[in-house]
Amino acid sequence: MDTAFAGSEFSHEATFTVGEMNDPPIISSIEKQQTIIDYPISIPFQLTDSGGGQIRISVSSSLTSLVMPENIRFTGTNITSDGSNYTIHTTASMPEDITMVIQPVSGQSGDAMLTITVDDSEMFVQESLNLSVLPLFTEDKDIDLPGISKGSVTFGDYDNDGDLDIFITGSSDSDRIAKVYRNTGSTYSKDTAIYLPGVYVSTGAFGDYDQDGDLDILYSGFCCFAKLYRNTNGSFFEDTYFDEFRAGSVAFGDYDNDGDLDIIVSGYTTNTVTKVYQNTGGNFSEDTSINLPGVSSSAIKFGDYDNDADLDILVTGSGIAKVYRNTWGTFSEDTNINLPGISSSSADFGDYDNDGDLDIIISGESDEGRITKIYRNLGGNFSELTATNLTGVDNSSIAFGDYDNDGDLDVLITGNSDIGRIAKVYRNTGVSFIEDTDISFPGVDNSSAAFGDYDNDGDLDILIAGESDNGKIANIYRNNTIISNTLPSSPSQLSSIVTGEKVQLSWSAGSDGQTVSQGLNYNLRIGSSSGACDILSPMSLSLTSGYRQIPSKGQFQNLTTTIFINKVGTYYWSVQAIDTAFAGSSFSEEYSFTIIDTGPTPGNNGLITSSSLNPSASESHFSWSVASDSLSLTNALEYRIYTSNVSYGDHVIAWESFASAQSNWFNHTNTFLITNQDPFKASYFLQLLFVMNLAIKRFMNNYIWRSIMRYPI
């Protein structure tokens, strides 16, 4: 064609051939992926090539400081690699299953965009995905709790809806508070229907003291009381006022093995005291036979350190740290246990080495400065674990809990250290504890901290409250671990041995995917009807799920315990296992036992004889026929004599509470001399004889008594 737009003739015709077109490979879509710091992630996807053949695959990263391409590899049945390049040998139209394995850079968190590129004979296809590498813990900023210091925070499911609520006390920016926050499933909201007097320098605890299946509240603080509030369908009513305790500690525990929760309270009244209050059917009275050292700015804990089936007591504060052994309700200091005295203290029991007995952790100000130390239980003797180097703190909070779901107890520590405020987690390596430096929390003192799975995703989250460098806080940190905790299996082979009011209960060990069997602990339920818990409340919900209302270890460390029940009847019981993440198994199959009336039988129909019934006598000599019993040998039966101006009939508690005991329990005799009687005092005296067998069961239906009329001279 020329400039005048004139065209020539066409050339000779030629031909060419177009073959079948090759469609590009298809990569399946990949959703956003998530892992946690220092943990690899495997991402499966599929690649399909309609033509088949060899295809090269590679990946790039938008943030190589987080994810380096050389730390990504591809695996699959038909993948080969020369160490850096990957080739997929595809079959036409057949999907290839491929896994991309990513190892993020150690110690780093953040987000990276990863782009997968497929090269099919210079035909390129790409697929991108977002990868988030999370810190092990992240603050849940959707939760707004009032910041506090000099207070306490406690997890517990008070409304029985299957998630953990929060009880918080202390000094906020505006006032002293004591508030309950309800877990709504996505956040926490203050339960405005609950009014509790505000306190600070305070401590609190959840526990089902009235065995009605919901959690009650015990707390103390300035100014100035220790009070018990009863939960009735989610509303709380003051039940018991104990004393003007302040700057102390409180704890629930069944020290007398009768199935209900007793209470221990320490602190300052007119001086420092530590008192134990016995629960008698929902009423509390001080057990004055128990003499414990008074402490303030303290921590007191119940725990069966000697595995003899009753709760012992750990007392710290005011310059001491001592363990008191429980011998069937009588407490004595175990002087073989030497712990350093501490003030401004915190303490906890926990089996960190999974050997079936409770170890001890304490923190506070000692003669050598601030300390945090773990003491290993070696058959009832304690030895300091020197292989670890925990940061010493005071004005602190310490707690055991398995945050990494590896089946052993780790340690959470907050408080004031020599380098300032801290909040740290120490990982249990099996032989020692090392700080998990991938976890970063704001340091706090005048603090309180707790483990609990608030979002029910199978791992322990952390609640931290106290005075930080930026003011008072109360923050929840979500655990992002990708390692799941599995529930333990239920115990089996339940058995019972009944001896009077004494019942020995035994079971076989549960099992768990993370915690070894010896590291499990156990929780009991006992009721007067099938499925009930009115004798011993497990503080767990459905017997099928076994969900724990409080995130803590179980009541029992080994496979047997002893319970005392003083009412005739048939009782129903079952057991659950609890692991180091405080997750409970479903309850075992229900079993039953029966308490029958097997009291001693007084000799000669209970007749007492006396050689001196003269009204003017200053003493009276009594004798009786020896009693008999189906449970105890005759010479093992014990007797005790009471006198009173009035008769209390067959009311055992009234005789023991108001009459005058003329003796301790005695045996090997059937005579007794009452001396120092006032012959000039006009009274009508009743002489009552109790008899007791080895089951420690006292019977009034067969009591022995004698009336003696005393006249003035």
XYZ file of C-alpha atoms in Angstrom:
713
model
C 0.000 0.000 0.000
C 1.484 3.359 -1.077
C 1.048 6.930 0.133
C -1.910 7.310 -2.108
C -3.470 4.365 -0.312
C -3.297 2.141 -3.393
C -2.856 -1.573 -2.723
C -1.036 -4.276 -4.618
C -2.340 -7.746 -5.340
C -2.268 -10.282 -2.432
C 0.685 -12.633 -2.135
C 0.488 -16.399 -2.503
C -1.556 -17.981 0.264
C 0.201 -19.760 3.200
C -1.151 -21.789 6.201
C -0.488 -22.283 9.957
C -1.976 -24.564 12.667
C -3.213 -23.580 16.177
C -2.936 -26.455 18.696
C -5.127 -27.119 21.825
C -4.900 -24.236 24.374
C -3.387 -25.035 27.868
C -5.569 -23.623 30.669
C -3.671 -22.060 33.604
C -3.342 -24.114 36.835
C -5.875 -23.481 39.597
C -4.843 -22.877 43.248
C -7.584 -23.391 45.824
C -8.399 -20.312 47.895
C -6.722 -20.083 51.301
C -8.371 -18.228 54.179
C -6.514 -16.041 56.647
C -4.210 -18.136 58.822
C -3.077 -17.695 62.416
C -0.377 -19.120 64.655
C 1.423 -17.988 67.778
C 4.926 -16.816 68.338
C 7.615 -19.495 67.856
C 5.103 -22.106 66.657
C 5.169 -23.443 63.049
C 1.980 -23.698 61.049
C 0.966 -26.147 58.318
C -1.444 -24.827 55.664
C -3.110 -27.336 53.303
C -4.351 -26.400 49.829
C -4.857 -27.978 46.409
C -3.430 -27.307 42.947
C -5.052 -28.598 39.744
C -3.543 -28.492 36.241
C -5.779 -29.473 33.329
C -2.856 -30.429 31.115
C -0.634 -32.178 33.640
C 3.135 -32.117 33.708
C 5.797 -30.394 35.750
C 4.969 -27.159 37.540
C 7.270 -25.031 39.659
C 5.969 -23.487 42.885
C 7.453 -20.745 45.084
C 6.356 -18.246 47.749
C 7.243 -14.683 48.722
C 6.680 -12.728 51.960
C 5.739 -9.102 52.497
C 7.542 -9.060 55.870
C 10.725 -11.096 55.844
C 11.544 -10.052 59.421
C 8.532 -12.174 60.422
C 8.408 -14.861 57.710
C 11.434 -15.633 55.530
C 10.799 -17.529 52.248
C 13.668 -19.881 53.019
C 11.768 -20.932 56.174
C 8.801 -22.106 54.094
C 8.635 -25.536 52.513
C 6.098 -27.481 50.490
C 5.233 -31.122 51.040
C 3.089 -33.537 49.076
C 3.078 -36.934 47.390
C 4.286 -35.661 43.990
C 6.619 -32.847 45.058
C 10.377 -32.902 44.590
C 12.937 -30.331 45.665
C 16.600 -29.573 45.099
C 16.720 -27.793 48.454
C 15.492 -24.416 47.268
C 13.185 -25.021 44.303
C 10.024 -27.131 44.381
C 8.536 -29.002 41.431
C 5.091 -30.585 41.363
C 4.521 -33.520 39.046
C 0.844 -33.208 38.183
C -1.612 -35.523 36.491
C -4.036 -33.874 34.104
C -7.100 -32.506 35.903
C -6.228 -34.372 39.114
C -6.049 -32.171 42.265
C -2.732 -32.351 44.096
C -2.836 -32.129 47.915
C -0.076 -29.773 49.012
C 0.922 -28.559 52.482
C 2.872 -25.360 53.037
C 4.850 -25.522 56.302
C 5.906 -22.153 57.742
C 8.351 -21.504 60.593
C 8.071 -17.825 61.618
C 11.164 -15.989 62.808
C 11.797 -16.764 66.484
C 10.467 -14.244 68.975
C 8.559 -12.201 66.380
C 4.861 -11.472 66.039
C 2.873 -9.529 63.456
C 1.148 -9.910 60.071
C 2.629 -10.890 56.716
C 1.130 -11.303 53.248
C 2.344 -14.509 51.615
C 2.059 -14.946 47.850
C 2.219 -18.416 46.289
C 3.375 -18.395 42.636
C 2.929 -21.310 40.227
C 4.956 -21.393 36.990
C 3.483 -23.625 34.284
C 5.790 -23.167 31.274
C 5.929 -19.399 31.700
C 2.236 -19.280 32.546
C 2.097 -17.739 36.040
C -0.701 -18.038 38.592
C -0.685 -16.496 42.092
C -2.685 -16.898 45.312
C -2.190 -14.651 48.357
C -3.048 -15.182 52.011
C -2.629 -13.232 55.219
C -0.703 -14.875 58.077
C -0.957 -13.506 61.620
C 1.674 -14.540 64.155
C 0.151 -13.687 67.524
C 1.847 -13.181 70.874
C 1.024 -16.021 73.262
C -1.204 -13.605 75.201
C -3.074 -10.561 73.895
C -5.132 -8.134 75.930
C -8.871 -8.422 75.316
C -9.627 -4.752 74.764
C -13.361 -5.407 74.459
C -13.432 -6.016 78.219
C -13.570 -2.956 80.461
C -12.954 -3.734 84.129
C -12.238 -1.038 86.734
C -8.539 -0.725 87.462
C -7.724 -1.420 91.104
C -4.820 -1.717 93.494
C -4.552 -3.277 96.954
C -7.360 -5.636 96.058
C -8.207 -9.051 94.707
C -9.576 -10.637 91.538
C -11.232 -14.049 91.461
C -12.773 -16.156 88.677
C -15.957 -18.134 89.347
C -19.215 -19.040 87.609
C -21.671 -17.499 90.079
C -24.689 -17.601 87.720
C -24.238 -21.239 86.626
C -24.302 -20.449 82.900
C -21.097 -22.287 82.058
C -18.572 -19.464 81.860
C -16.320 -17.725 84.368
C -17.461 -14.487 85.950
C -15.258 -12.158 88.023
C -15.362 -10.882 91.602
C -13.144 -7.820 92.030
C -12.318 -5.748 95.118
C -9.874 -2.956 95.858
C -9.113 0.719 95.533
C -10.221 2.117 92.165
C -9.565 5.620 90.871
C -12.862 6.778 92.346
C -13.629 4.659 95.407
C -13.263 1.359 97.229
C -15.162 -1.320 95.365
C -16.479 -4.878 95.616
C -18.215 -5.794 92.383
C -19.305 -8.827 90.402
C -18.866 -8.807 86.621
C -20.894 -11.260 84.575
C -19.428 -13.028 81.575
C -21.832 -12.417 78.674
C -19.939 -14.617 76.227
C -18.248 -11.755 74.385
C -17.403 -9.342 77.197
C -18.050 -8.629 80.897
C -20.785 -6.430 82.323
C -21.231 -5.287 85.911
C -24.132 -7.007 87.650
C -25.833 -3.873 88.949
C -28.359 -5.924 90.936
C -25.598 -7.041 93.308
C -24.558 -4.626 96.044
C -21.508 -5.434 98.147
C -19.744 -2.926 100.447
C -16.518 -1.653 98.900
C -13.156 -2.517 100.462
C -9.453 -2.244 99.792
C -6.372 -4.011 101.161
C -8.769 -6.840 100.515
C -9.097 -10.484 99.611
C -11.970 -12.592 98.319
C -12.994 -16.131 97.425
C -15.834 -18.067 95.798
C -17.181 -21.232 97.451
C -20.444 -23.148 97.866
C -20.660 -23.171 101.671
C -24.395 -23.995 101.801
C -24.181 -26.837 99.249
C -27.001 -25.560 97.075
C -25.030 -25.754 93.828
C -24.100 -22.096 93.375
C -21.084 -20.054 94.438
C -21.217 -17.825 97.493
C -18.754 -15.005 98.255
C -16.389 -14.550 101.200
C -14.280 -11.408 101.440
C -12.569 -9.054 103.865
C -10.799 -5.695 103.868
C -10.762 -2.052 104.939
C -12.923 -0.885 106.442
C -13.335 -3.181 108.176
C -14.855 -6.640 108.148
C -14.884 -10.205 106.940
C -18.292 -11.174 105.568
C -19.975 -14.098 103.897
C -22.626 -13.468 101.251
C -25.063 -16.177 100.260
C -25.921 -16.657 96.588
C -29.628 -17.191 96.014
C -30.418 -17.532 92.305
C -27.717 -15.041 91.359
C -28.500 -12.490 94.083
C -26.255 -12.106 97.119
C -27.388 -11.571 100.702
C -25.210 -11.027 103.761
C -25.208 -14.194 105.829
C -22.393 -14.024 108.378
C -20.300 -11.209 109.798
C -17.091 -12.556 111.300
C -15.119 -9.651 112.757
C -13.365 -6.408 111.864
C -10.641 -8.141 109.868
C -8.452 -6.040 107.601
C -5.219 -6.469 105.656
C -5.611 -10.230 105.731
C -6.586 -13.299 103.765
C -9.577 -15.645 103.500
C -10.022 -19.209 102.267
C -12.660 -21.939 102.061
C -11.843 -25.559 102.941
C -13.438 -28.599 104.597
C -10.915 -29.134 107.391
C -13.175 -31.437 109.463
C -14.145 -33.741 106.555
C -17.871 -33.437 107.109
C -18.556 -32.390 103.516
C -19.198 -28.660 103.922
C -16.808 -25.751 103.501
C -15.303 -24.230 106.616
C -13.549 -20.863 106.622
C -10.188 -19.498 107.667
C -9.639 -15.755 108.058
C -6.494 -13.840 108.937
C -5.762 -10.159 109.392
C -5.666 -7.350 111.847
C -8.439 -6.659 114.360
C -7.153 -5.169 117.605
C -4.089 -7.296 116.902
C -3.083 -9.833 114.266
C -5.181 -13.004 114.313
C -5.843 -16.144 112.293
C -9.128 -17.884 113.028
C -10.856 -21.006 111.757
C -14.651 -21.049 111.619
C -16.432 -24.395 111.524
C -19.455 -24.805 109.288
C -22.263 -26.572 111.134
C -25.128 -26.826 108.694
C -24.619 -23.358 107.227
C -23.874 -21.657 110.546
C -20.338 -20.735 111.541
C -18.639 -20.733 114.925
C -15.000 -20.185 115.753
C -13.119 -23.390 116.508
C -11.263 -22.130 119.561
C -9.360 -25.399 119.899
C -7.283 -24.379 116.853
C -4.412 -22.064 117.710
C -2.729 -20.502 114.674
C -0.321 -17.549 114.619
C -1.922 -14.207 113.834
C -0.793 -12.649 110.546
C -1.651 -9.670 108.372
C -0.640 -8.692 104.825
C -0.794 -12.423 104.551
C -1.673 -15.493 102.530
C -3.352 -18.569 104.000
C -4.074 -21.737 102.041
C -5.714 -25.107 102.648
C -4.018 -28.182 101.169
C -3.370 -31.818 102.066
C 0.430 -31.767 101.889
C 0.888 -35.071 103.795
C -1.750 -37.008 101.804
C -3.571 -38.233 104.914
C -7.010 -37.222 103.577
C -7.500 -34.027 105.575
C -6.678 -30.401 104.796
C -3.610 -28.844 106.362
C -2.956 -25.096 106.535
C -0.150 -22.931 105.126
C 0.163 -19.597 106.952
C 2.391 -16.750 105.707
C 2.756 -13.085 106.619
C 3.945 -10.885 109.487
C 7.397 -12.432 109.208
C 6.419 -16.120 109.254
C 5.756 -18.996 106.837
C 4.572 -22.151 108.575
C 2.682 -25.331 107.811
C 0.175 -26.744 110.296
C -0.677 -30.428 110.071
C -4.284 -31.468 110.492
C -4.816 -34.591 112.578
C -8.571 -35.151 112.405
C -9.395 -31.554 113.212
C -6.465 -30.825 115.531
C -3.698 -28.628 114.112
C -0.044 -28.598 115.128
C 2.936 -26.903 113.525
C 5.109 -29.231 111.457
C 8.451 -28.117 112.853
C 10.313 -30.288 110.340
C 9.295 -27.845 107.605
C 11.579 -24.818 107.535
C 10.338 -22.011 105.310
C 11.783 -18.489 105.438
C 9.583 -16.015 107.272
C 7.995 -13.449 104.954
C 5.851 -10.334 105.068
C 3.635 -8.726 102.394
C 3.284 -12.277 101.181
C 1.620 -14.577 98.712
C 1.564 -18.382 98.670
C 0.056 -21.374 96.917
C -0.047 -25.171 97.007
C 0.464 -27.113 93.762
C 1.971 -30.375 92.520
C 4.457 -28.872 90.048
C 6.444 -32.128 89.611
C 3.392 -34.383 89.128
C 4.496 -36.854 91.801
C 1.172 -36.917 93.633
C 1.883 -34.560 96.546
C 1.514 -30.815 97.009
C 4.538 -28.558 96.717
C 4.673 -24.965 97.980
C 5.462 -21.603 96.408
C 5.877 -18.475 98.543
C 6.823 -14.857 97.868
C 7.341 -11.802 100.032
C 9.837 -9.746 101.979
C 12.237 -11.952 103.952
C 15.350 -11.305 106.002
C 17.376 -11.760 102.806
C 15.186 -9.371 100.797
C 12.377 -10.017 98.344
C 12.020 -13.684 97.441
C 9.941 -16.078 95.369
C 10.773 -19.699 96.108
C 9.405 -23.132 95.365
C 9.711 -25.958 97.877
C 9.433 -29.526 96.656
C 7.468 -31.994 98.774
C 9.521 -35.125 99.386
C 7.223 -37.360 101.386
C 6.116 -34.588 103.737
C 9.511 -32.903 103.970
C 10.194 -29.838 101.842
C 13.364 -28.952 99.956
C 13.972 -25.671 98.120
C 14.101 -25.984 94.336
C 17.421 -24.225 93.810
C 17.603 -25.008 90.078
C 15.222 -22.157 89.336
C 15.628 -18.400 89.606
C 12.237 -16.812 90.153
C 12.107 -13.042 90.544
C 11.658 -12.066 94.185
C 8.608 -9.881 94.867
C 6.487 -8.460 97.640
C 3.032 -6.827 97.579
C 2.549 -9.655 95.171
C 0.372 -12.372 93.745
C 1.538 -15.836 92.687
C -0.399 -18.710 91.181
C 0.130 -22.164 89.710
C -1.505 -23.043 86.368
C -0.721 -24.880 83.122
C -0.831 -22.036 80.577
C 0.935 -23.952 77.752
C -1.136 -27.160 77.997
C 1.876 -29.428 78.356
C 0.556 -31.203 81.445
C 2.498 -29.523 84.254
C 2.018 -26.456 86.428
C 3.665 -23.202 85.419
C 3.942 -20.086 87.596
C 2.459 -16.590 87.309
C 4.164 -13.880 89.389
C 3.219 -10.228 89.863
C 4.496 -7.679 92.355
C 7.213 -5.268 93.323
C 10.726 -6.551 92.591
C 14.177 -5.059 93.054
C 13.965 -3.725 89.479
C 10.412 -2.405 89.783
C 6.928 -3.681 89.064
C 6.685 -6.997 87.213
C 4.183 -9.474 85.804
C 5.879 -12.599 84.488
C 5.115 -16.172 83.536
C 7.622 -18.939 84.230
C 7.397 -22.140 82.211
C 7.841 -25.491 83.911
C 10.531 -27.444 82.046
C 10.098 -30.555 84.167
C 13.208 -29.895 86.246
C 13.107 -26.123 86.645
C 11.233 -22.942 85.742
C 12.377 -20.442 83.103
C 10.843 -17.086 82.243
C 8.800 -17.120 79.038
C 10.255 -13.977 77.481
C 7.777 -14.142 74.586
C 5.072 -13.064 77.051
C 4.863 -9.371 77.894
C 2.522 -7.955 80.520
C 2.560 -4.538 82.202
C 4.261 -4.813 85.575
C 2.070 -4.279 88.640
C 2.406 -4.178 92.401
C -0.204 -4.085 95.167
C -1.496 -6.703 92.799
C -3.722 -9.704 92.293
C -3.624 -12.206 89.436
C -5.507 -15.345 88.478
C -5.643 -18.099 85.862
C -8.982 -18.990 84.254
C -10.386 -20.019 80.873
C -12.827 -17.126 80.487
C -13.526 -17.780 76.770
C -13.941 -21.572 77.101
C -11.459 -22.357 74.330
C -9.502 -24.948 76.308
C -6.582 -22.901 77.626
C -5.922 -20.775 80.700
C -6.208 -17.039 80.246
C -4.794 -14.549 82.746
C -6.407 -11.747 84.760
C -3.995 -9.163 86.187
C -4.898 -6.230 88.445
C -2.783 -3.724 90.338
C -0.828 -0.500 90.179
C 1.101 -0.215 86.899
C 3.420 2.505 85.634
C 0.403 3.933 83.782
C -2.048 3.734 86.660
C -4.412 1.142 88.068
C -5.409 -1.713 85.775
C -7.529 -4.852 85.677
C -6.881 -6.545 82.344
C -7.722 -9.917 80.856
C -5.154 -11.468 78.545
C -6.425 -14.073 76.097
C -4.297 -17.182 75.675
C -3.731 -17.754 71.944
C -2.042 -21.134 72.186
C -2.707 -23.540 69.323
C -2.179 -26.573 71.575
C -5.499 -27.967 72.736
C -6.078 -29.340 76.218
C -8.180 -32.489 76.330
C -10.459 -33.341 79.237
C -9.386 -36.147 81.577
C -11.201 -39.457 81.553
C -13.512 -40.200 84.458
C -12.303 -42.262 87.435
C -13.771 -45.739 87.836
C -13.934 -48.652 90.286
C -15.513 -46.625 93.093
C -15.729 -48.325 96.484
C -16.763 -47.380 100.012
C -16.169 -48.748 103.508
C -18.610 -47.538 106.162
C -17.658 -47.667 109.843
C -20.296 -45.876 111.864
C -20.267 -42.268 110.686
C -16.825 -42.709 109.128
C -16.856 -43.444 105.382
C -13.719 -44.275 103.430
C -14.168 -43.592 99.715
C -11.760 -44.870 97.055
C -11.522 -44.862 93.255
C -9.102 -45.677 90.457
C -7.082 -43.021 88.635
C -8.342 -41.119 85.624
C -6.165 -40.489 82.589
C -5.392 -37.434 80.486
C -3.782 -36.592 77.160
C -1.488 -33.964 78.679
C -1.240 -34.569 82.443
C 0.188 -37.844 83.728
C -2.192 -39.804 85.962
C -0.157 -39.084 89.089
C -0.494 -35.355 88.412
C -4.295 -35.452 88.316
C -6.356 -34.476 91.342
C -9.964 -35.245 92.157
C -13.302 -33.767 93.052
C -16.169 -35.462 94.913
C -19.917 -35.046 94.867
C -22.101 -36.514 97.622
C -25.858 -36.127 97.930
C -28.743 -37.487 99.961
C -30.534 -38.346 96.704
C -29.369 -39.446 93.280
C -27.517 -36.652 91.459
C -27.665 -34.276 94.447
C -24.756 -32.405 96.066
C -26.310 -31.342 99.374
C -23.704 -33.225 101.448
C -20.555 -32.305 99.508
C -20.713 -29.769 96.687
C -18.185 -30.337 93.880
C -18.461 -26.763 92.575
C -18.907 -28.263 89.124
C -21.968 -28.046 86.914
C -23.541 -30.834 84.883
C -22.429 -34.286 85.964
C -22.091 -35.106 82.266
C -19.826 -32.193 81.319
C -18.082 -31.782 84.680
C -17.553 -28.063 83.970
C -15.679 -26.473 86.872
C -17.293 -23.421 88.468
C -13.932 -22.392 89.916
C -10.564 -22.729 88.124
C -8.580 -24.561 90.776
C -7.252 -27.943 91.760
C -9.629 -30.526 93.180
C -10.306 -31.235 96.828
C -8.298 -34.466 96.879
C -4.773 -35.219 95.724
C -4.837 -39.009 95.897
C -7.251 -41.882 95.286
C -8.947 -42.144 98.662
C -10.437 -39.921 101.316
C -12.500 -40.112 104.493
C -15.807 -38.341 105.081
C -17.820 -38.148 108.319
C -21.619 -38.171 108.014
C -23.622 -38.257 111.231
C -27.098 -38.887 109.828
C -28.550 -42.295 109.074
C -29.461 -42.804 105.416
C -28.325 -43.757 101.925
C -25.962 -41.382 100.147
C -25.014 -41.106 96.474
C -21.576 -40.136 95.232
C -19.396 -39.802 92.161
C -15.911 -38.518 91.317
C -14.298 -36.416 88.593
C -10.638 -36.020 87.638
C -9.044 -32.565 87.238
C -5.914 -31.814 85.218
C -3.231 -29.130 85.520
C -5.293 -26.736 83.371
C -8.106 -27.104 85.964
C -10.349 -28.860 83.437
C -12.676 -31.461 84.907
C -13.729 -34.785 83.465
C -17.332 -35.854 83.406
C -18.308 -37.452 86.692
C -17.952 -41.178 87.142
C -20.824 -43.589 87.351
C -22.820 -42.913 90.514
C -22.389 -45.236 93.500
C -24.027 -45.250 96.935
C -23.335 -46.150 100.558
C -25.551 -46.372 103.631
C -25.052 -45.048 107.162
C -26.834 -47.204 109.738
C -27.419 -46.781 113.450
C -24.599 -48.806 115.020
C -24.013 -46.976 118.273
C -22.616 -48.578 121.414
C -25.125 -50.310 123.682
C -24.941 -49.260 127.360
C -24.472 -52.091 129.835
C -27.306 -52.999 132.227
C -29.728 -50.724 130.339
C -27.654 -47.666 131.151
C -28.023 -47.857 134.917
C -25.530 -45.783 136.918
C -24.851 -46.580 140.552
C -23.266 -44.311 143.106
C -21.804 -44.776 146.557
C -22.405 -41.144 147.561
C -25.768 -39.679 146.675
C -26.060 -37.716 149.909
C -27.174 -34.183 148.966
C -24.524 -32.694 151.249
C -21.683 -34.714 149.744
C -18.803 -32.764 148.188
C -18.028 -35.605 145.803
C -19.836 -38.420 144.029
C -18.432 -41.764 142.967
C -20.135 -43.364 139.957
C -19.910 -46.762 138.340
C -21.676 -48.441 135.450
C -21.707 -51.644 133.476
C -19.342 -51.724 130.502
C -20.991 -50.918 127.176
C -20.767 -53.166 124.119
C -20.459 -52.359 120.440
C -20.515 -54.104 117.054
C -17.745 -51.912 115.627
C -15.203 -51.553 118.402
C -13.684 -53.757 121.056
C -15.109 -53.218 124.517
C -11.867 -51.815 125.903
C -11.681 -49.362 122.997
C -14.958 -47.666 123.891
C -14.556 -44.247 125.468
C -16.700 -42.431 128.012
C -17.273 -38.836 129.053
C -19.355 -37.370 131.896
C -21.299 -34.093 131.797
C -23.243 -32.294 134.533
C -26.001 -29.763 134.078
C -28.721 -27.926 135.979
C -31.176 -28.737 133.208
C -31.789 -31.672 130.926
C -31.196 -31.265 127.197
C -32.906 -34.528 126.383
C -31.377 -36.310 123.412
C -29.808 -33.188 121.853
C -26.130 -34.068 121.584
C -24.971 -30.636 120.461
C -26.795 -28.927 123.330
C -25.191 -31.206 125.939
C -21.766 -30.632 124.444
C -22.318 -26.873 124.093
C -23.998 -25.945 127.379
C -23.380 -28.681 129.937
C -20.169 -28.909 131.970
C -17.773 -31.635 130.920
C -16.347 -33.305 134.026
C -13.752 -35.249 132.043
C -12.070 -35.763 128.718
C -12.822 -38.946 126.821
C -11.458 -41.938 128.718
C -11.505 -45.736 128.474
C -10.316 -48.880 130.315
C -12.533 -48.093 133.310
C -16.180 -48.073 134.309
C -15.899 -45.791 137.339
C -15.522 -42.046 137.805
C -15.242 -39.629 140.760
C -16.757 -36.128 140.580
C -15.113 -33.877 143.153
C -15.394 -30.281 144.365
C -19.193 -30.285 144.434
C -20.663 -27.348 146.329
C -22.916 -28.873 149.041
C -24.504 -25.480 149.818
C -25.702 -24.717 146.287
C -29.299 -25.713 145.608
C -29.370 -27.391 142.222
C -30.917 -30.252 140.406
C -27.944 -32.042 138.881
C -28.076 -34.429 135.974
C -25.127 -36.753 135.544
C -24.901 -37.822 131.914
C -22.559 -40.413 130.462
C -21.649 -40.418 126.767
C -20.200 -43.491 125.121
C -18.211 -43.367 121.878
C -16.838 -46.064 119.573
C -13.857 -46.040 117.195
C -15.972 -44.539 114.450
C -16.157 -41.411 116.621
C -19.912 -41.701 116.726
C -21.789 -40.462 119.772
C -25.286 -41.676 120.414
C -27.941 -40.069 122.538
C -30.631 -42.637 121.807
C -28.735 -45.038 124.090
C -27.304 -42.439 126.445
C -26.722 -43.297 130.095
C -27.936 -40.824 132.695
C -28.825 -40.535 136.363
C -30.785 -37.807 138.124
C -29.587 -36.682 141.557
C -31.627 -34.269 143.649
C -29.321 -31.883 145.543
C -30.837 -29.939 148.468
C -29.292 -27.052 150.359
C -28.239 -27.750 153.906
